Amino acid sequence: MSVLSFFNDVFDQTATEASRLAHHNNRHMSSSKEIQTAVRLLLDGKLSKHAVSEGKKAVFNYTSPL
């Protein structure tokens, strides 16, 4: 249960930080730029680079046609 709690906490912190960044930039919704910046702020060096890279790949695979 602790691993699930960890992932929920990280997701919640990322969403909160992305929301703050969007508000700071006078936007109503968080874009991928705010989410990537939030991940880079919350996670350490290599881990944040890996997370952003995997996130980009996942979005590309999701939006690309079959």
Tab-separated table of N, CA and C in Angstrom, residues 4-55:
chain	number	residue	atom	x	y	z
A	4	LEU	N	1.697	2.615	-3.575
A	4	LEU	CA	0.557	3.314	-4.159
A	4	LEU	C	0.404	4.696	-3.536
A	5	SER	N	0.602	4.790	-2.245
A	5	SER	CA	0.525	6.071	-1.554
A	5	SER	C	1.614	7.017	-2.061
A	6	PHE	N	2.811	6.483	-2.299
A	6	PHE	CA	3.908	7.288	-2.831
A	6	PHE	C	3.548	7.857	-4.198
A	7	PHE	N	3.026	7.007	-5.081
A	7	PHE	CA	2.654	7.470	-6.416
A	7	PHE	C	1.533	8.503	-6.355
A	8	ASN	N	0.575	8.297	-5.482
A	8	ASN	CA	-0.500	9.276	-5.315
A	8	ASN	C	0.045	10.607	-4.825
A	9	ASP	N	0.985	10.572	-3.887
A	9	ASP	CA	1.584	11.802	-3.373
A	9	ASP	C	2.364	12.544	-4.453
A	10	VAL	N	3.158	11.803	-5.231
A	10	VAL	CA	3.942	12.429	-6.302
A	10	VAL	C	3.015	13.029	-7.356
A	11	PHE	N	1.975	12.299	-7.733
A	11	PHE	CA	1.020	12.808	-8.714
A	11	PHE	C	0.327	14.064	-8.187
A	12	ASP	N	-0.070	14.049	-6.920
A	12	ASP	CA	-0.745	15.193	-6.312
A	12	ASP	C	0.183	16.404	-6.253
A	13	GLN	N	1.430	16.195	-5.854
A	13	GLN	CA	2.386	17.301	-5.789
A	13	GLN	C	2.675	17.866	-7.175
A	14	THR	N	2.778	16.994	-8.166
A	14	THR	CA	3.023	17.447	-9.536
A	14	THR	C	1.850	18.272	-10.054
A	15	ALA	N	0.645	17.806	-9.815
A	15	ALA	CA	-0.545	18.543	-10.261
A	15	ALA	C	-0.655	19.884	-9.549
A	16	THR	N	-0.357	19.904	-8.259
A	16	THR	CA	-0.424	21.154	-7.497
A	16	THR	C	0.600	22.153	-8.006
A	17	GLU	N	1.831	21.696	-8.224
A	17	GLU	CA	2.885	22.587	-8.704
A	17	GLU	C	2.588	23.075	-10.120
A	18	ALA	N	2.079	22.216	-10.989
A	18	ALA	CA	1.719	22.626	-12.352
A	18	ALA	C	0.602	23.660	-12.321
A	19	SER	N	-0.340	23.497	-11.412
A	19	SER	CA	-1.422	24.464	-11.268
A	19	SER	C	-0.888	25.817	-10.812
A	20	ARG	N	0.048	25.794	-9.883
A	20	ARG	CA	0.665	27.053	-9.425
A	20	ARG	C	1.404	27.748	-10.559
A	21	LEU	N	2.137	26.961	-11.350
A	21	LEU	CA	2.874	27.542	-12.473
A	21	LEU	C	1.921	28.128	-13.511
A	22	ALA	N	0.832	27.442	-13.793
A	22	ALA	CA	-0.152	27.954	-14.750
A	22	ALA	C	-0.765	29.251	-14.234
A	23	HIS	N	-1.088	29.285	-12.952
A	23	HIS	CA	-1.661	30.498	-12.358
A	23	HIS	C	-0.649	31.642	-12.416
A	24	HIS	N	0.622	31.330	-12.162
A	24	HIS	CA	1.678	32.341	-12.216
A	24	HIS	C	1.822	32.913	-13.628
A	25	ASN	N	1.563	32.087	-14.649
A	25	ASN	CA	1.657	32.517	-16.046
A	25	ASN	C	0.327	33.026	-16.592
A	26	ASN	N	-0.640	33.275	-15.702
A	26	ASN	CA	-1.963	33.792	-16.068
A	26	ASN	C	-2.693	32.884	-17.059
A	27	ARG	N	-2.630	31.588	-16.826
A	27	ARG	CA	-3.343	30.609	-17.646
A	27	ARG	C	-4.396	29.931	-16.791
A	28	HIS	N	-5.438	29.456	-17.433
A	28	HIS	CA	-6.519	28.790	-16.713
A	28	HIS	C	-6.300	27.288	-16.599
A	29	MET	N	-5.514	26.729	-17.521
A	29	MET	CA	-5.268	25.281	-17.509
A	29	MET	C	-3.770	25.022	-17.584
A	30	SER	N	-3.350	23.899	-17.035
A	30	SER	CA	-1.945	23.500	-17.100
A	30	SER	C	-1.662	22.860	-18.453
A	31	SER	N	-0.604	23.314	-19.098
A	31	SER	CA	-0.192	22.701	-20.362
A	31	SER	C	0.946	21.723	-20.088
A	32	SER	N	1.424	21.086	-21.129
A	32	SER	CA	2.527	20.138	-20.955
A	32	SER	C	3.780	20.846	-20.450
A	33	LYS	N	3.937	22.107	-20.806
A	33	LYS	CA	5.104	22.869	-20.351
A	33	LYS	C	5.099	23.015	-18.831
A	34	GLU	N	3.955	23.350	-18.254
A	34	GLU	CA	3.866	23.480	-16.800
A	34	GLU	C	4.068	22.134	-16.101
A	35	ILE	N	3.535	21.076	-16.692
A	35	ILE	CA	3.683	19.752	-16.080
A	35	ILE	C	5.147	19.311	-16.128
A	36	GLN	N	5.816	19.536	-17.249
A	36	GLN	CA	7.231	19.183	-17.348
A	36	GLN	C	8.068	19.991	-16.363
A	37	THR	N	7.783	21.269	-16.224
A	37	THR	CA	8.511	22.102	-15.274
A	37	THR	C	8.267	21.636	-13.851
A	38	ALA	N	7.038	21.276	-13.528
A	38	ALA	CA	6.723	20.778	-12.187
A	38	ALA	C	7.484	19.488	-11.895
A	39	VAL	N	7.565	18.597	-12.871
A	39	VAL	CA	8.311	17.346	-12.683
A	39	VAL	C	9.782	17.647	-12.459
A	40	ARG	N	10.326	18.582	-13.228
A	40	ARG	CA	11.742	18.934	-13.066
A	40	ARG	C	12.009	19.567	-11.706
A	41	LEU	N	11.046	20.314	-11.179
A	41	LEU	CA	11.221	20.923	-9.862
A	41	LEU	C	11.102	19.902	-8.733
A	42	LEU	N	10.235	18.923	-8.894
A	42	LEU	CA	9.957	17.980	-7.812
A	42	LEU	C	10.913	16.792	-7.763
A	43	LEU	N	11.424	16.361	-8.904
A	43	LEU	CA	12.281	15.175	-8.939
A	43	LEU	C	13.734	15.573	-9.176
A	44	ASP	N	14.651	14.704	-8.752
A	44	ASP	CA	16.079	14.958	-8.914
A	44	ASP	C	16.523	14.755	-10.357
A	45	GLY	N	17.714	15.227	-10.673
A	45	GLY	CA	18.329	15.249	-11.989
A	45	GLY	C	17.955	14.168	-12.975
A	46	LYS	N	18.586	13.002	-12.864
A	46	LYS	CA	18.361	11.937	-13.848
A	46	LYS	C	16.932	11.424	-13.807
A	47	LEU	N	16.357	11.377	-12.621
A	47	LEU	CA	14.986	10.885	-12.496
A	47	LEU	C	14.012	11.811	-13.218
A	48	SER	N	14.212	13.127	-13.100
A	48	SER	CA	13.310	14.060	-13.784
A	48	SER	C	13.492	13.983	-15.297
A	49	LYS	N	14.730	13.860	-15.756
A	49	LYS	CA	14.974	13.739	-17.200
A	49	LYS	C	14.313	12.482	-17.757
A	50	HIS	N	14.444	11.387	-17.025
A	50	HIS	CA	13.839	10.128	-17.458
A	50	HIS	C	12.311	10.237	-17.459
A	51	ALA	N	11.752	10.859	-16.418
A	51	ALA	CA	10.295	10.997	-16.323
A	51	ALA	C	9.748	11.853	-17.461
A	52	VAL	N	10.421	12.955	-17.768
A	52	VAL	CA	9.974	13.827	-18.858
A	52	VAL	C	10.090	13.098	-20.195
A	53	SER	N	11.187	12.383	-20.388
A	53	SER	CA	11.375	11.634	-21.633
A	53	SER	C	10.298	10.570	-21.821
A	54	GLU	N	10.027	9.797	-20.781
A	54	GLU	CA	9.000	8.757	-20.865
A	54	GLU	C	7.607	9.365	-21.028
A	55	GLY	N	7.372	10.510	-20.398
A	55	GLY	CA	6.082	11.187	-20.544
A	55	GLY	C	5.855	11.661	-21.965
